[in-house]
Amino acid sequence: MSEKFDLIIIGGGPAGLAAAELAAAKKKSVLIIEKDGWGGTCTHRGCIPTKALLSCSKYYADLKKLKRMGINIAEASIDFPAIKKHQQQIVKVSALGAQKLLADAGVETKQGIGEIISSSEVRFTDASGKSELLSTQNIMIAWGSVPQMLPGITLSERILTSDGILNLNSLPSSIIIVGGSVIGVEFATFFAELGSKVTIVEILDRIIPLEDQECADLLRQELIRLDVAINTATKLESLKDTGSSVVMVAQKDGKQIEISADYALLCTGRKPLLNREELEKLGIEYTKAGIKVDKNMMTNIAGIYAVGDVTGGMMLAHRAAQQAKIVAGHICGDSDFSYNENFIPSVVYSHPQIARVGYTQKRAEEEGLSIEVVKSQFSANIIARAELMGQGFVKTVFHDEKIIGATIVGEEASDLIAPLALAVSNELSKKQLRNWVIPHPTLSEIFTHITV
Ligand SMILES: Cc1cc2nc3c(=O)[nH]c(=O)nc-3n(C[C@H](O)[C@H](O)[C@H](O)COP(=O)(O)OP(=O)(O)OC[C@H]3O[C@@H](n4cnc5c(N)ncnc54)[C@H](O)[C@@H]3O)c2cc1C
């Protein structure tokens, strides 16, 4: 058997990278094994390619504003292969960044499959089938997640998940998106802004069901303005690839509806990637929602940790990375890192974006908290007006004079939520927030009105 590592990480996504970097910085010997692309789902099939695409569609959609600012340009057109090239280039930069981070940190890397044999042994197998047994003090499982399929629906060339749609080489003239939550709405925004006819089919009675109703309503209006057909309270019955199109049959208002399109995209959630045989052989406890862990992210087997999407819950890259830092901290005897699911900010990267941290008004009311809700509008902010940002607002929720939640709908919401995440996670009081001085003129000045 080879040298003994302090930590072997299986999975090179945001979770694996964060733990590797931190543990190596604390002088631990770390090996990370990745079977596919460095950076994981986030870099190759998730956060990064989608945001590269959305930046293209946003620039295109925003061209309409330029005329109002006195800028006349010749008629714009779309070069879809060039958009795809931008996507691929950004993914490449992100993957190279992940590899550089590991190299700079002095982390050993292996490309292939990692299989846990015991709490101190991992078998590594490379693409040629050659394997070796590796010895370690600690193991971190960071296997990630995969798209959740609907029973009775078969994937094909035209019926795709978010993985497959990212390989599309031409812009569909029409697309049915099954699922009106975060990923579905992001793709709906991208395709609609480029001119595809988009139909969303959602079984619940609203889109973005976990977010504030008023914010989701504003987004709904914007999607309708982009000519997206939104069918809520609609139950998919069948989806067939005819070879030249897809045909969907669904139930809406007690009636059967049939819709055809070029492609269908299934955005019906994600599930943890659970290698059940391996987990059962080792006696690691899990449910279908994910691997069970304690507050240090350790499984029921001492020395084996699990983090990120494989643990279920909020499947987000920054949450995965924070969980991973807890593991690295625990192994290195550093308890500075902690994690509270309530304080993980989440973003819908539609246009407008919706970003939230902590309580929504609805959740606070359902829990019977006495709350004060304070709203501040983009329309009262001069930068939002000057830059033609359209409608938007921030909605903050206070309990006992302390901020417990905030949701923003509007441009730049994904960045604007960062200071509020700090405020909510530290439960800052109104008094403390009143001394928060914000530069003028900025969009951030919307926050000066939340404590008056
Ligand atoms: C379309 C889409 C958009 C998204 N957008 C966002 C966003 O904007 N913001 C955000 O925060 N999150 C976003 N996410 C979610 C985000 O991608 C995940 O939460 C994040 O990647 C989880 O990180 P992870 O390290 O747990 O797992 P992953 O990133 O899934 O990485 C797991 C890695 O483990 C490898 N692996 C698995 N088993 C083995 C094995 N046995 N041996 C070796 N390697 C193995 C896999 O190949 C994979 O690379 C998005 C997801 C999707 C699908």
Coordinates of C-alpha atoms and ligand atoms in Angstrom, one line a residue:
M1 CA 0.0 0.0 0.0
S2 CA 1.2 3.5 -0.8
E3 CA 1.8 6.4 1.7
K4 CA -0.9 7.2 4.2
F5 CA -2.8 10.4 3.5
D6 CA -4.4 12.6 6.1
L7 CA -7.5 13.1 3.9
I8 CA -8.8 11.5 0.7
I9 CA -11.6 13.3 -1.0
I10 CA -13.8 11.6 -3.5
G11 CA -15.4 14.2 -5.8
G12 CA -13.8 17.3 -7.3
G13 CA -16.8 19.7 -7.2
P14 CA -17.1 22.8 -5.1
A15 CA -17.2 20.7 -1.9
G16 CA -14.1 18.6 -2.7
L17 CA -12.1 21.7 -3.8
A18 CA -12.9 23.7 -0.7
A19 CA -11.9 21.0 1.7
A20 CA -8.8 20.1 -0.3
E21 CA -7.6 23.7 -0.4
L22 CA -8.2 24.4 3.3
A23 CA -6.8 21.1 4.7
A24 CA -3.7 21.5 2.5
A25 CA -3.2 25.1 3.7
K26 CA -3.2 23.6 7.2
K27 CA -0.3 21.3 6.1
K28 CA -2.4 18.1 5.8
S29 CA -1.5 15.6 3.1
V30 CA -4.5 15.6 0.8
L31 CA -5.5 13.5 -2.2
I32 CA -8.6 14.3 -4.3
I33 CA -10.1 11.9 -6.8
E34 CA -12.4 13.0 -9.6
K35 CA -13.9 10.7 -12.2
D36 CA -15.0 13.4 -14.7
G37 CA -14.3 17.1 -14.9
W38 CA -12.5 19.2 -12.2
G39 CA -15.0 21.6 -10.7
G40 CA -17.8 19.1 -10.7
T41 CA -21.4 19.8 -11.7
C42 CA -21.0 23.4 -10.8
T43 CA -18.3 24.0 -13.4
H44 CA -19.4 21.6 -16.2
R45 CA -23.2 21.3 -16.0
G46 CA -24.5 23.8 -13.4
C47 CA -23.7 27.3 -12.1
I48 CA -21.0 28.2 -14.6
P49 CA -22.3 27.2 -18.1
T50 CA -25.8 28.5 -17.2
K51 CA -24.5 31.9 -16.1
A52 CA -22.3 32.2 -19.2
L53 CA -25.4 31.6 -21.3
L54 CA -27.6 34.0 -19.2
S55 CA -25.0 36.8 -19.6
C56 CA -25.4 36.4 -23.4
S57 CA -29.2 36.5 -23.4
K58 CA -29.2 39.4 -21.0
Y59 CA -26.9 41.6 -23.1
Y60 CA -29.1 40.8 -26.1
A61 CA -32.4 41.6 -24.2
D62 CA -30.8 44.8 -22.8
L63 CA -30.1 46.1 -26.3
K64 CA -33.7 47.3 -26.4
K65 CA -32.9 49.8 -23.5
L66 CA -30.1 51.4 -25.4
K67 CA -32.4 53.4 -27.7
R68 CA -33.9 55.1 -24.7
M69 CA -30.3 56.1 -23.7
G70 CA -29.7 57.7 -27.1
I71 CA -27.6 54.9 -28.5
N72 CA -28.7 53.6 -31.9
I73 CA -27.2 50.4 -33.1
A74 CA -27.8 48.4 -36.3
E75 CA -30.2 45.5 -35.9
A76 CA -28.8 42.9 -33.6
S77 CA -28.8 39.2 -34.4
I78 CA -27.9 36.0 -32.6
D79 CA -24.9 33.8 -33.5
F80 CA -25.8 30.7 -31.4
P81 CA -22.5 28.8 -32.1
A82 CA -20.6 31.9 -30.8
I83 CA -22.8 31.9 -27.7
K84 CA -21.9 28.2 -27.2
K85 CA -18.2 29.0 -27.7
H86 CA -18.5 31.6 -24.9
Q87 CA -20.1 28.9 -22.7
Q88 CA -17.4 26.4 -23.4
Q89 CA -14.6 28.9 -22.9
I90 CA -15.9 30.0 -19.5
V91 CA -16.3 26.3 -18.4
K92 CA -12.7 25.7 -19.6
V93 CA -11.5 28.7 -17.6
S94 CA -13.4 27.5 -14.5
A95 CA -12.1 23.9 -14.8
L96 CA -8.5 25.2 -15.3
G97 CA -9.0 27.4 -12.2
A98 CA -10.0 24.4 -10.2
Q99 CA -6.9 22.5 -11.3
K100 CA -4.7 25.5 -10.5
L101 CA -6.2 26.0 -7.1
L102 CA -5.4 22.3 -6.3
A103 CA -1.8 22.5 -7.7
D104 CA -1.1 25.8 -5.9
A105 CA -2.3 24.3 -2.6
G106 CA -0.1 21.2 -3.0
V107 CA -3.0 18.8 -3.2
E108 CA -2.4 15.4 -4.9
T109 CA -4.9 14.7 -7.7
K110 CA -6.0 11.5 -9.4
Q111 CA -8.4 11.2 -12.3
G112 CA -10.6 8.2 -12.1
I113 CA -13.0 6.4 -9.7
G114 CA -12.6 6.4 -5.9
E115 CA -14.2 3.6 -4.0
I116 CA -14.3 3.4 -0.2
I117 CA -13.1 0.0 1.0
S118 CA -13.0 0.8 4.8
S119 CA -12.7 3.9 7.0
S120 CA -9.0 3.9 6.2
E121 CA -8.8 2.6 2.6
V122 CA -9.8 3.8 -0.8
R123 CA -9.4 2.0 -4.0
F124 CA -8.5 4.2 -7.0
T125 CA -9.2 2.9 -10.5
D126 CA -8.1 4.9 -13.6
A127 CA -9.7 4.9 -17.1
S128 CA -7.5 2.0 -18.2
G129 CA -8.9 -0.1 -15.3
K130 CA -5.6 -0.1 -13.4
S131 CA -6.3 0.2 -9.7
E132 CA -4.4 0.8 -6.4
L133 CA -5.3 0.7 -2.8
L134 CA -4.7 3.9 -0.9
S135 CA -4.4 4.4 2.9
T136 CA -5.8 7.4 4.8
Q137 CA -6.7 8.8 8.2
N138 CA -9.9 10.4 6.9
I139 CA -12.3 10.2 3.9
M140 CA -14.6 12.8 2.6
I141 CA -17.5 11.8 0.3
A142 CA -18.4 14.6 -2.1
W143 CA -20.2 12.6 -4.9
G144 CA -22.7 15.4 -5.8
S145 CA -26.1 14.9 -7.3
V146 CA -27.9 14.0 -10.6
P147 CA -31.1 15.1 -12.2
Q148 CA -34.3 13.7 -10.8
M149 CA -36.3 11.9 -13.5
L150 CA -40.1 11.6 -13.7
P151 CA -41.5 8.1 -13.8
G152 CA -42.6 7.1 -17.3
I153 CA -40.5 9.7 -19.1
T154 CA -37.6 8.5 -21.3
L155 CA -34.7 10.8 -22.2
S156 CA -34.0 11.1 -26.0
E157 CA -32.4 13.4 -28.5
R158 CA -35.2 15.9 -27.9
I159 CA -36.2 15.1 -24.3
L160 CA -33.3 16.4 -22.2
T161 CA -32.3 17.2 -18.7
S162 CA -30.2 20.3 -17.8
D163 CA -27.1 18.1 -18.5
G164 CA -28.2 17.4 -22.1
I165 CA -29.6 20.8 -22.9
L166 CA -26.1 22.4 -22.4
N167 CA -24.8 20.4 -25.4
L168 CA -27.5 21.8 -27.8
N169 CA -25.8 23.3 -30.8
S170 CA -28.7 25.2 -32.3
L171 CA -31.3 27.5 -30.8
P172 CA -34.6 25.7 -30.6
S173 CA -37.5 27.6 -32.1
S174 CA -39.7 26.2 -29.3
I175 CA -39.1 24.4 -26.0
I176 CA -41.3 22.9 -23.3
I177 CA -39.8 23.3 -19.8
V178 CA -41.2 20.8 -17.3
G179 CA -40.7 22.4 -13.8
G180 CA -41.1 26.0 -12.9
S181 CA -38.5 26.2 -10.1
V182 CA -35.0 27.6 -10.1
I183 CA -33.3 25.7 -12.9
G184 CA -36.4 25.7 -15.1
V185 CA -36.9 29.4 -14.8
E186 CA -33.3 30.1 -15.5
F187 CA -33.4 28.2 -18.8
A188 CA -36.8 29.7 -19.6
T189 CA -35.2 33.2 -19.3
F190 CA -32.3 32.3 -21.5
F191 CA -34.3 30.7 -24.3
A192 CA -37.1 33.4 -24.2
E193 CA -34.6 36.3 -24.3
L194 CA -33.0 34.8 -27.4
G195 CA -36.4 34.4 -29.1
S196 CA -37.4 30.8 -28.6
K197 CA -41.1 30.1 -27.8
V198 CA -41.0 28.8 -24.2
T199 CA -43.8 26.9 -22.4
I200 CA -43.4 26.2 -18.7
V201 CA -45.4 23.4 -17.2
E202 CA -45.5 23.3 -13.4
I203 CA -47.6 21.0 -11.2
L204 CA -47.9 23.5 -8.3
D205 CA -50.1 26.5 -8.5
R206 CA -47.1 29.0 -8.8
I207 CA -43.6 29.2 -10.1
I208 CA -40.6 29.5 -7.8
P209 CA -42.7 28.0 -5.0
L210 CA -40.1 28.4 -2.2
E211 CA -39.6 32.1 -2.7
D212 CA -41.6 35.1 -1.7
Q213 CA -44.9 35.3 -3.5
E214 CA -44.7 39.0 -4.5
C215 CA -41.2 38.5 -5.9
A216 CA -42.3 35.4 -7.8
D217 CA -45.3 37.4 -9.2
L218 CA -42.9 40.1 -10.5
L219 CA -40.8 37.5 -12.2
R220 CA -43.9 35.8 -13.6
Q221 CA -45.0 39.1 -15.2
E222 CA -41.5 39.6 -16.7
L223 CA -41.6 36.0 -18.2
I224 CA -45.0 36.7 -19.6
R225 CA -43.7 39.9 -21.1
L226 CA -41.0 37.7 -22.8
D227 CA -43.9 35.7 -24.3
V228 CA -43.3 32.7 -22.0
A229 CA -46.5 30.6 -21.6
I230 CA -46.7 29.6 -18.0
N231 CA -49.0 26.7 -17.2
T232 CA -49.2 26.2 -13.4
A233 CA -51.4 23.6 -11.7
T234 CA -50.7 21.5 -14.7
K235 CA -49.8 17.8 -14.5
L236 CA -47.7 16.2 -17.1
E237 CA -49.2 13.0 -18.4
S238 CA -46.9 12.0 -21.3
L239 CA -44.0 13.3 -23.3
K240 CA -43.1 11.7 -26.6
D241 CA -40.2 12.3 -29.0
T242 CA -41.7 11.9 -32.5
G243 CA -38.2 12.2 -34.2
S244 CA -38.8 15.7 -35.4
S245 CA -40.5 17.3 -32.4
V246 CA -41.8 16.5 -28.9
V247 CA -45.5 16.2 -28.0
M248 CA -46.6 16.7 -24.4
V249 CA -50.0 15.8 -23.0
A250 CA -51.0 17.3 -19.6
Q251 CA -54.0 17.9 -17.4
K252 CA -55.0 21.5 -16.7
D253 CA -58.2 22.7 -15.1
G254 CA -59.7 19.3 -15.5
K255 CA -59.0 19.3 -19.2
Q256 CA -56.4 17.5 -21.3
I257 CA -54.0 19.9 -23.2
E258 CA -51.5 18.9 -25.9
I259 CA -48.5 21.0 -26.7
S260 CA -45.8 20.4 -29.3
A261 CA -42.3 21.9 -29.4
D262 CA -38.8 21.3 -30.9
Y263 CA -37.4 20.1 -27.5
A264 CA -38.5 19.4 -24.0
L265 CA -36.3 20.1 -20.9
L266 CA -37.0 18.3 -17.7
C267 CA -36.2 20.5 -14.6
T268 CA -37.9 18.4 -12.0
G269 CA -35.3 18.6 -9.3
R270 CA -32.1 16.8 -8.4
K271 CA -31.3 13.9 -6.1
P272 CA -28.1 13.0 -4.3
L273 CA -25.8 10.5 -6.1
L274 CA -25.9 7.6 -3.6
N275 CA -23.7 4.6 -4.4
R276 CA -26.0 2.5 -2.3
E277 CA -24.0 -0.8 -2.5
E278 CA -20.9 1.0 -1.3
L279 CA -22.7 2.8 1.5
E280 CA -24.4 -0.4 2.7
K281 CA -21.3 -2.4 2.6
L282 CA -19.6 0.2 4.8
G283 CA -22.7 0.6 7.1
I284 CA -23.0 4.3 6.3
E285 CA -26.5 5.6 7.2
Y286 CA -28.5 7.4 4.5
T287 CA -32.0 8.0 3.3
K288 CA -33.2 8.8 -0.2
A289 CA -32.8 12.5 0.7
G290 CA -29.0 12.0 1.3
I291 CA -26.2 10.7 3.5
K292 CA -26.8 11.4 7.2
V293 CA -24.2 13.5 8.9
D294 CA -23.6 15.2 12.3
K295 CA -22.7 18.8 13.0
N296 CA -19.1 18.1 11.9
M297 CA -20.4 16.6 8.7
M298 CA -19.2 13.1 9.9
T299 CA -21.3 10.1 8.9
N300 CA -22.1 7.4 11.5
I301 CA -18.7 5.8 10.7
A302 CA -15.8 7.7 12.5
G303 CA -13.4 9.2 10.0
I304 CA -15.8 9.2 7.0
Y305 CA -17.4 12.5 6.2
A306 CA -20.0 13.5 3.6
V307 CA -20.7 17.0 2.3
G308 CA -22.4 18.9 -0.5
D309 CA -25.3 17.7 -2.6
V310 CA -24.8 14.1 -1.5
T311 CA -26.2 15.2 1.9
G312 CA -29.4 16.5 0.4
G313 CA -31.0 19.8 1.6
M314 CA -30.2 23.0 -0.3
M315 CA -28.2 21.8 -3.3
L316 CA -26.0 24.9 -3.8
A317 CA -22.3 25.3 -4.5
H318 CA -21.5 27.8 -1.7
R319 CA -23.4 25.6 0.9
A320 CA -21.3 22.6 -0.3
A321 CA -18.1 24.6 0.1
Q322 CA -19.0 25.8 3.6
Q323 CA -19.8 22.2 4.7
A324 CA -16.5 21.1 3.3
K325 CA -14.6 23.8 5.3
I326 CA -16.2 22.4 8.4
V327 CA -14.7 19.0 7.6
A328 CA -11.3 20.4 6.9
G329 CA -11.5 22.5 10.1
H330 CA -12.6 19.4 12.2
I331 CA -9.7 17.3 10.8
C332 CA -7.2 20.1 11.5
G333 CA -8.6 20.8 15.0
D334 CA -9.9 24.2 14.0
S335 CA -13.5 24.8 15.0
D336 CA -13.8 28.3 13.4
F337 CA -16.2 27.0 10.7
S338 CA -19.8 26.4 11.3
Y339 CA -22.9 26.0 9.2
N340 CA -26.6 26.9 9.5
E341 CA -28.9 26.0 6.7
N342 CA -31.1 29.1 7.6
F343 CA -28.3 31.5 6.6
I344 CA -27.4 30.0 3.2
P345 CA -28.3 32.6 0.6
S346 CA -30.1 31.3 -2.5
V347 CA -30.5 33.0 -5.9
V348 CA -32.7 32.5 -8.9
Y349 CA -30.6 33.8 -11.8
S350 CA -33.6 34.8 -13.9
H351 CA -34.0 38.4 -15.2
P352 CA -35.0 39.9 -12.8
Q353 CA -33.1 37.8 -10.3
I354 CA -34.6 36.7 -7.0
A355 CA -32.2 36.4 -4.1
R356 CA -33.1 35.4 -0.5
V357 CA -31.5 34.8 2.8
G358 CA -33.3 33.5 5.9
Y359 CA -37.0 33.8 6.5
T360 CA -39.6 34.7 3.9
Q361 CA -42.6 36.6 5.2
K362 CA -44.8 33.5 4.7
R363 CA -42.5 31.2 6.7
A364 CA -42.3 33.7 9.6
E365 CA -46.1 34.0 9.6
E366 CA -46.5 30.2 9.5
E367 CA -44.2 29.9 12.5
G368 CA -46.3 32.4 14.3
L369 CA -43.5 35.0 14.7
S370 CA -44.6 38.6 15.3
I371 CA -42.8 40.3 12.4
E372 CA -42.4 43.7 10.7
V373 CA -42.0 43.6 7.0
V374 CA -40.2 46.6 5.4
K375 CA -40.0 47.1 1.7
S376 CA -37.8 49.4 -0.4
Q377 CA -38.4 49.9 -4.1
F378 CA -35.9 50.1 -7.0
S379 CA -38.1 52.9 -8.4
A380 CA -37.0 55.1 -5.5
N381 CA -33.3 54.5 -6.2
I382 CA -31.7 56.9 -8.6
I383 CA -29.1 54.4 -10.0
A384 CA -31.9 51.9 -10.7
R385 CA -33.6 54.7 -12.6
A386 CA -30.5 56.0 -14.4
E387 CA -29.6 52.5 -15.6
L388 CA -33.1 51.6 -16.6
M389 CA -33.2 48.6 -14.2
G390 CA -37.0 48.4 -14.3
Q391 CA -39.0 47.2 -11.3
G392 CA -37.6 45.5 -8.3
F393 CA -37.6 45.7 -4.5
V394 CA -36.1 44.4 -1.3
K395 CA -38.3 43.0 1.3
T396 CA -36.8 42.6 4.8
V397 CA -38.3 40.7 7.7
F398 CA -37.7 41.8 11.3
H399 CA -38.5 40.0 14.5
D400 CA -37.9 41.6 17.9
E401 CA -36.1 44.5 16.1
K402 CA -33.6 42.0 14.5
I403 CA -33.4 41.2 10.8
I404 CA -34.3 37.5 10.3
G405 CA -34.8 37.4 6.5
A406 CA -34.6 39.3 3.3
T407 CA -35.6 38.7 -0.3
I408 CA -34.6 40.9 -3.3
V409 CA -36.2 40.8 -6.7
G410 CA -34.5 42.9 -9.4
E411 CA -31.2 43.4 -11.2
E412 CA -28.0 42.6 -9.3
A413 CA -30.1 40.8 -6.6
S414 CA -27.4 38.1 -6.5
D415 CA -24.8 40.6 -5.4
L416 CA -27.0 42.8 -3.3
I417 CA -28.0 39.8 -1.1
A418 CA -24.3 39.4 0.1
P419 CA -24.4 42.1 2.8
L420 CA -27.9 41.1 3.9
A421 CA -26.6 37.5 4.3
L422 CA -24.0 38.9 6.7
A423 CA -26.7 41.0 8.5
V424 CA -29.2 38.1 8.8
S425 CA -26.6 35.5 9.9
N426 CA -25.5 37.9 12.6
E427 CA -29.1 38.8 13.5
L428 CA -28.2 42.5 13.3
S429 CA -30.6 44.8 15.0
K430 CA -32.3 47.8 13.4
K431 CA -30.1 50.0 15.6
Q432 CA -27.0 48.4 14.2
L433 CA -28.3 48.6 10.6
R434 CA -29.0 52.4 11.1
N435 CA -25.2 52.9 11.4
W436 CA -24.5 51.1 8.1
V437 CA -23.3 53.9 5.8
I438 CA -23.6 53.2 2.1
P439 CA -21.9 55.1 -0.7
H440 CA -24.0 57.4 -2.9
P441 CA -25.2 57.1 -5.5
T442 CA -25.5 53.3 -5.6
L443 CA -28.1 50.7 -6.0
S444 CA -27.2 49.5 -2.5
E445 CA -28.8 52.6 -1.2
I446 CA -32.1 50.7 -1.4
F447 CA -30.9 49.4 2.0
T448 CA -30.9 52.9 3.6
H449 CA -34.7 52.7 3.7
I450 CA -35.1 49.4 5.5
T451 CA -34.4 50.8 9.0
V452 CA -36.3 54.1 8.9
Ligands
LIG1 C1 -28.3 23.7 -14.2 C2 -27.7 23.9 -12.8 C3 -27.5 25.2 -12.4 C4 -27.0 25.4 -11.1 N1 -26.8 26.7 -10.7 C5 -26.3 26.9 -9.5 C6 -26.0 28.3 -9.1 O1 -26.1 29.2 -9.8 N2 -25.5 28.5 -7.8 C7 -25.3 27.4 -7.0 O2 -24.8 27.6 -5.8 N3 -25.6 26.2 -7.3 C8 -26.0 25.9 -8.6 N4 -26.3 24.6 -9.0 C9 -26.0 23.5 -8.0 C10 -24.5 23.2 -7.9 O3 -24.0 22.9 -9.1 C11 -24.3 22.1 -6.9 O4 -24.9 22.4 -5.7 C12 -22.8 21.9 -6.6 O5 -22.1 21.6 -7.8 C13 -22.6 20.7 -5.5 O6 -21.3 20.6 -5.3 P1 -20.7 19.1 -4.8 O7 -19.3 19.3 -4.7 O8 -21.5 18.6 -3.7 O9 -21.1 18.1 -6.0 P2 -20.7 18.2 -7.6 O10 -20.4 19.5 -8.1 O11 -21.8 17.4 -8.2 O12 -19.4 17.4 -7.7 C14 -19.3 16.0 -7.5 C15 -18.2 15.4 -8.2 O13 -17.9 14.1 -7.8 C16 -17.5 13.3 -8.8 N5 -17.7 11.9 -8.4 C17 -18.8 11.3 -8.0 N6 -18.6 10.0 -7.6 C18 -17.3 9.8 -7.8 C19 -16.4 8.7 -7.6 N7 -16.9 7.5 -7.1 N8 -15.1 8.8 -7.9 C20 -14.6 10.0 -8.3 N9 -15.4 11.1 -8.6 C21 -16.7 11.0 -8.3 C22 -18.4 13.7 -10.0 O14 -17.9 13.4 -11.2 C23 -18.5 15.2 -9.7 O15 -17.6 15.9 -10.5 C24 -26.7 24.3 -10.2 C25 -27.0 23.0 -10.7 C26 -27.5 22.8 -12.0 C27 -27.7 21.4 -12.4

